[in-house]
Short mmCIF file of C-alpha atoms in Angstrom, two decimals:
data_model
loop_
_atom_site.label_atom_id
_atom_site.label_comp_id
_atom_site.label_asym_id
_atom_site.label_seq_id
_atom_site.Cartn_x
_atom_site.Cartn_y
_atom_site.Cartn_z
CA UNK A 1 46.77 -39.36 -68.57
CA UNK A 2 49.65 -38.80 -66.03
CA UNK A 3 48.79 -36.90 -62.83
CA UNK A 4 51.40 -34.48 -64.01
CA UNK A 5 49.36 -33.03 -66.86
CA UNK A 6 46.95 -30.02 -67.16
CA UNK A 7 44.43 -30.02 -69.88
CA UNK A 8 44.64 -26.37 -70.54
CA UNK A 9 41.38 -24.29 -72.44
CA UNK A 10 42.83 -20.56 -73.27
CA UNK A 11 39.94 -18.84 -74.51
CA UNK A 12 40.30 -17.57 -78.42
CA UNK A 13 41.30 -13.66 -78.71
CA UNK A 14 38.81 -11.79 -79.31
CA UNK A 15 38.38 -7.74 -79.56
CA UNK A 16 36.92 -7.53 -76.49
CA UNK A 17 38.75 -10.23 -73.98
CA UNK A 18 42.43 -9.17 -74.34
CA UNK A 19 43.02 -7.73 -70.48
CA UNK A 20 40.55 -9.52 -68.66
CA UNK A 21 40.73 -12.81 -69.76
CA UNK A 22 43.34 -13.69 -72.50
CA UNK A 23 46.32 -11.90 -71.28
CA UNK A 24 46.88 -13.46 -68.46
CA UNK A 25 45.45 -17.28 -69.42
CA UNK A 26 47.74 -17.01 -72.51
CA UNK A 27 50.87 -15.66 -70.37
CA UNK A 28 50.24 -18.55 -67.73
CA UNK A 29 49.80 -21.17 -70.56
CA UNK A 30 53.35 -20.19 -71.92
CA UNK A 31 55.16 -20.26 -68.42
CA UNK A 32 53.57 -23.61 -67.58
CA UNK A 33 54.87 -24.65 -71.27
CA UNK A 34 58.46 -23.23 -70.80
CA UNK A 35 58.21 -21.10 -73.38
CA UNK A 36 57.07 -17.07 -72.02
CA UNK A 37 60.75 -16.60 -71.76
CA UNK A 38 60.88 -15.89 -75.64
CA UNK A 39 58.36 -13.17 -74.68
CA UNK A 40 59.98 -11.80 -71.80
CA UNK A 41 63.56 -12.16 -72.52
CA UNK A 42 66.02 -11.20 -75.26
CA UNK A 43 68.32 -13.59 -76.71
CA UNK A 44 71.83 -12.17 -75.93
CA UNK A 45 73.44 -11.78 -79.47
CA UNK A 46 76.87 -13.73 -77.67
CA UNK A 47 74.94 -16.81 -77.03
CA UNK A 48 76.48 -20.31 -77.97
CA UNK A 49 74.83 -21.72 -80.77
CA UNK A 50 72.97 -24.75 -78.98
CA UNK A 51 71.29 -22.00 -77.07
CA UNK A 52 70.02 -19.93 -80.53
CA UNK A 53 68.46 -23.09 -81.85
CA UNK A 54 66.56 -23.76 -78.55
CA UNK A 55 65.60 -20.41 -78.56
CA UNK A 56 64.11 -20.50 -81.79
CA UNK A 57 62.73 -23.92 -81.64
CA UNK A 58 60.73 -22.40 -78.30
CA UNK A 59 59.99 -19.16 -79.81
CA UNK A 60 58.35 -20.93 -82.72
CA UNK A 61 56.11 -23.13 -80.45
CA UNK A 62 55.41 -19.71 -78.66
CA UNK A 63 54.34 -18.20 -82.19
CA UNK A 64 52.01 -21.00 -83.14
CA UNK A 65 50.33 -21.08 -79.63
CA UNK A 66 49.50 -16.95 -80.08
CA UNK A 67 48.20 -17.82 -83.99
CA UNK A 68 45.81 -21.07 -82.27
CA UNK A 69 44.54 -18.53 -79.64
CA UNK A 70 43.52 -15.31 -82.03
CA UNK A 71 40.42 -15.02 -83.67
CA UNK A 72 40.83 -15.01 -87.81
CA UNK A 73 39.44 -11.30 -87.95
CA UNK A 74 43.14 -10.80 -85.74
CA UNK A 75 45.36 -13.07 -87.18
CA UNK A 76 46.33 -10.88 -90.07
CA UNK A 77 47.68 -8.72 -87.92
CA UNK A 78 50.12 -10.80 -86.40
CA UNK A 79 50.75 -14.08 -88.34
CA UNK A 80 53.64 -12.04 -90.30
CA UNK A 81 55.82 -11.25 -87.80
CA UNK A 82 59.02 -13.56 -86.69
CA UNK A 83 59.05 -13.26 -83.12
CA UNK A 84 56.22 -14.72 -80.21
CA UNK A 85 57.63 -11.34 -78.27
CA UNK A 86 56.85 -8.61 -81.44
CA UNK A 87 53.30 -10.60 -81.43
CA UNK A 88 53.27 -10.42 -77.98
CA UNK A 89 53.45 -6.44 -77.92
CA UNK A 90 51.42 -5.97 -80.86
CA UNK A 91 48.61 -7.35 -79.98
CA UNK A 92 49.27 -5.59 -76.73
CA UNK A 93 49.41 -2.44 -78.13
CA UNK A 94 46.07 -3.24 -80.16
CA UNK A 95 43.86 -4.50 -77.73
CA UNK A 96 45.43 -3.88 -74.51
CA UNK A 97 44.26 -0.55 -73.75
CA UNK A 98 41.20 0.32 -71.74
CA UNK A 99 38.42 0.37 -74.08
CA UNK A 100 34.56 1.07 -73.67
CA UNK A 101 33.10 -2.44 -75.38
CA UNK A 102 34.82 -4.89 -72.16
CA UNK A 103 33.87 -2.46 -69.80
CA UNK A 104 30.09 -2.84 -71.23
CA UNK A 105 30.75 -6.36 -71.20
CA UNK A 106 32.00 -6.53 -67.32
CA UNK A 107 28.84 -4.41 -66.43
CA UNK A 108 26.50 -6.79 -68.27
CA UNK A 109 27.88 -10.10 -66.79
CA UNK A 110 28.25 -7.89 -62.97
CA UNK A 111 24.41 -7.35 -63.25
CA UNK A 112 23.90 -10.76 -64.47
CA UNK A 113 25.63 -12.54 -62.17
CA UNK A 114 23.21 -14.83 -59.76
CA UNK A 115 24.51 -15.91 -56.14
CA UNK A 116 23.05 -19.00 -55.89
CA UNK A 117 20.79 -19.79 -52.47
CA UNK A 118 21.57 -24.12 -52.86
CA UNK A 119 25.56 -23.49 -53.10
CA UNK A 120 28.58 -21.91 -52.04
CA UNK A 121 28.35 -18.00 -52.93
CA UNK A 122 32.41 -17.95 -53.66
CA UNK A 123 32.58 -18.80 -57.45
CA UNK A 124 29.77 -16.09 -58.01
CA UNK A 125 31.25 -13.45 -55.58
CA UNK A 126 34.80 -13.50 -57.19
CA UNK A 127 33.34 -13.09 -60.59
CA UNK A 128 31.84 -9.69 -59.04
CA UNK A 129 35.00 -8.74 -57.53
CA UNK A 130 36.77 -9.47 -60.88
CA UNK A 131 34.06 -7.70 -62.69
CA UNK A 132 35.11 -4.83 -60.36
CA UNK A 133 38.22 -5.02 -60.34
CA UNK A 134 38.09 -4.50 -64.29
CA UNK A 135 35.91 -1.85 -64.50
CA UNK A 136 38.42 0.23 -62.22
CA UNK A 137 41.08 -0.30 -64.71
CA UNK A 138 39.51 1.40 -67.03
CA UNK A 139 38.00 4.14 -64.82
CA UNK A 140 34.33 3.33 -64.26
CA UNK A 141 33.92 3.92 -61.28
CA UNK A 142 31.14 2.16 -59.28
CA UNK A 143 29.59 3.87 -55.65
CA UNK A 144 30.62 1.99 -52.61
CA UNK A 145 26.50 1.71 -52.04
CA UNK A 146 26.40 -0.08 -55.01
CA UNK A 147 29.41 -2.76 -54.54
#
């Protein structure tokens, strides 16, 4: 293996891991691929036609990466439609809103979370700030005697 290549793990969509987790890993996965610009651009209708068949060629790599990273029980709901950007806001628009079950989830893994006494405290403390930080999104609000 070069020294120029990432072995890259997205985690698999799930109902509950869309904003925390998956959103972002998938969205930096397609940027260090070259391909989130099918998801955050539009093709101008003008362009030459070398540029179309790149575009699609990309947007078609961007469509299979989003069907390898969803569950099955999600897949149905996306696997039809002909663009990585109407996938993109779909499963956006399904998942990306705050929701009660992550927030449950956050709280679980916050009150699980162990700072360990024989190492360094910083991988467990930014998984409690994280857990924190995602709880406020979606308005549970935790005392300042607590944090």
């Amino acid at each position: 293996m070069s020294s120029t290549e990432i072995n890259f793990k997205i985690p698999i969509l799930t109902a509950t891991n869309f904003k925390g987790v998956w959103q972002g890993a998938s969205k930096s996965f397609l940027q260090a691929k070259g391909l989130y610009y099918t998801i955050s651009d539009t093709l101008p209708n003008d362009a030459p036609d070398q540029m179309k068949a790149d575009w699609k060629r990309d947007c078609q790599k961007a469509q299979g990466f989003i069907k390898l990273a969803v569950s099955p029980a999600i897949l149905p709901k996306i696997e039809k439609l002909d663009s990585a950007k109407k996938m993109m806001a779909e499963l956006t628009k399904e998942y990306g809103k705050a929701s009660v079950a992550p927030a449950i989830i956050d709280l679980r893994r916050l009150l699980e979370t162990v700072i360990p006494g024989n190492k360094h405290p910083g991988p467990a403390l930014d998984n409690i700030r994280a857990a924190f930080s995602r709880l406020e999104e979606v308005s549970v609000n935790i005392p300042d005697n607590l944090r």
